[in-house]
Amino acid sequence: MSKQTGFKEDFLWGGAVAANQVEGAYDVDGKGLSVQDVTPDGAMGRITDGPTNDNLKLKAIDFYHHYKEDIALFAEMGYKVFRTSIAWSRIFPNGDDEEPNEAGLQFYDDVFDECLKYGIEPLVTLSHYETPLHLSEKYDGWKDRRMIGFFEKYARTVFNRYKDKVKYWLTFNEINSVLHMPFISGGIKTPKEELSDQELYQAVHHELVASASVTKIAHEINPEFQVGCMVLAMPTYPISSNPEDVLAAKEAENTNYAFTDIHVRGEYPGHLLRFFEENDIHIQFEQGDTELLKNHTVDFISFSYYMSVAAAAHPEEYSSGAGNVIGGIENPHLEKSEWGWAIDPVGLRIVLNDFYDRYQVPLFIVENGLGAKDQLIQDDNGQYTVADDYRIDYMQQHLAQAKEAVKDGVDLMGYTAWGCIDLVSASTAQMSKRYGFIYVDRNDDGSGSLNRYKKKSFNWYKKVIETNGENL
């Protein structure tokens, strides 16, 4: 019996972005507006009546006109895979249109052809926080069951169009985030404080049914397609060994597990049914929903990993981890990033083992990285660069733990570093919160040349890929 000692030979190394954070060209070639075009302050900020000049995403890093240059840089690093999303409103500008927008379809043909020219496999997210704004305003987003039909039509259109170019697909980015960011994640225009749990979980049900339905459609169009779900992974530790705190941590994790349970096992887990019963939530299942969920589960689980959180039976007794996306309380054993995110490489090994023990399906880390302020400097040869040793250190530690998980027996398909080129941050809508191996000259006030410069981490990651992680 052979034991895995490192990443497999066909490990998918690469980088990840989302259309709305890099493309710009928000109103070019027939694209309609998305929820991103009216959220200039990021995921938790205000919603404007229309696009405003202070919204950096309208132009972003103009990947729309720079994609050839950017993909050439990804190829230079040795990427095997590039994760991006399709902007739904480029294909169906309103989301409920009769016919797709040909110019939008052509753009992604061009992007995928450019990737394939270098032997880079596209990994495509169908819905990455970019619901067409019209669907939000007319239907209140995923609260309305009619969204399933619009999503199926969109998915069928792109599956057919790119069936010979794209093998790897993700349905909804960080699908569990809809509980925390209903507008950005689910296009739900009703303010979060006015939404009942009943409405929120009914919207979740619509998304889950849509995810299963397009997984079915994908496998019908091309049986070779690999379709994954995508969740925000957040290991939750008890703040103490008090059994009540241990239970609180388990309950917090179960909220996230519910989404993978349904995607992989095909049914609502007992702990979620109990939560529904105790909170008077009655999910309306239409005929066929149960069969769809049960018979059209995903081929793999993909996830983002940035941080862990801690939980307690009585959280009010502790200080909260304010920077953490999904709350939780502060873990005194961990350092934090400039934006208050708990840095926990070992948590990645824990989460990989937990997912694999629970589901026994292949896993894919599709987001991981460090958002930090970078200083552009000139090196000894007069070349502009960033000495981002802090980023190298962060990624080195996380990848070393991913490698340990592989040695533990986890089936890991690949790793795509988040924001492999600087982009507009989702949580804060800033350029200054940089993730990339490639610096893009654009500032929070919108100024900048858009020139691209390789950071120190560029060659470091190139070496990691070259050695298939043997140098970690």
CSV table of C-alpha atoms in Angstrom, one decimal, residues 234-240 242-258 261 271-272 309-313 354 358:
chain,number,residue,atom,x,y,z
A,234,MET,CA,-14.0,28.4,8.8
A,235,PRO,CA,-12.7,25.9,11.4
A,236,THR,CA,-14.1,26.8,14.8
A,237,TYR,CA,-12.3,26.0,18.0
A,238,PRO,CA,-13.7,25.9,21.5
A,239,ILE,CA,-12.3,28.8,23.5
A,240,SER,CA,-11.7,26.4,26.4
A,242,ASN,CA,-15.4,23.3,28.9
A,243,PRO,CA,-17.7,20.8,27.2
A,244,GLU,CA,-20.3,23.6,26.7
A,245,ASP,CA,-17.7,25.6,24.7
A,246,VAL,CA,-16.8,22.5,22.7
A,247,LEU,CA,-20.5,22.0,21.9
A,248,ALA,CA,-20.8,25.7,20.9
A,249,ALA,CA,-17.9,25.3,18.5
A,250,LYS,CA,-19.5,22.2,17.0
A,251,GLU,CA,-22.8,23.9,16.5
A,252,ALA,CA,-21.1,26.9,14.8
A,253,GLU,CA,-19.3,24.5,12.4
A,254,ASN,CA,-22.5,22.6,11.7
A,255,THR,CA,-24.0,25.8,10.2
A,256,ASN,CA,-21.3,25.7,7.6
A,257,TYR,CA,-21.3,21.9,7.2
A,258,ALA,CA,-25.0,22.0,6.3
A,261,ASP,CA,-23.7,18.0,3.6
A,271,HIS,CA,-28.9,19.3,13.0
A,272,LEU,CA,-30.3,21.7,10.4
A,309,VAL,CA,-12.5,31.4,14.6
A,310,ALA,CA,-13.2,30.5,18.2
A,311,ALA,CA,-16.5,29.9,19.9
A,312,ALA,CA,-17.9,29.9,23.4
A,313,ALA,CA,-21.2,29.0,25.1
A,354,ASP,CA,-12.3,17.3,8.6
A,358,ARG,CA,-16.6,13.5,6.6
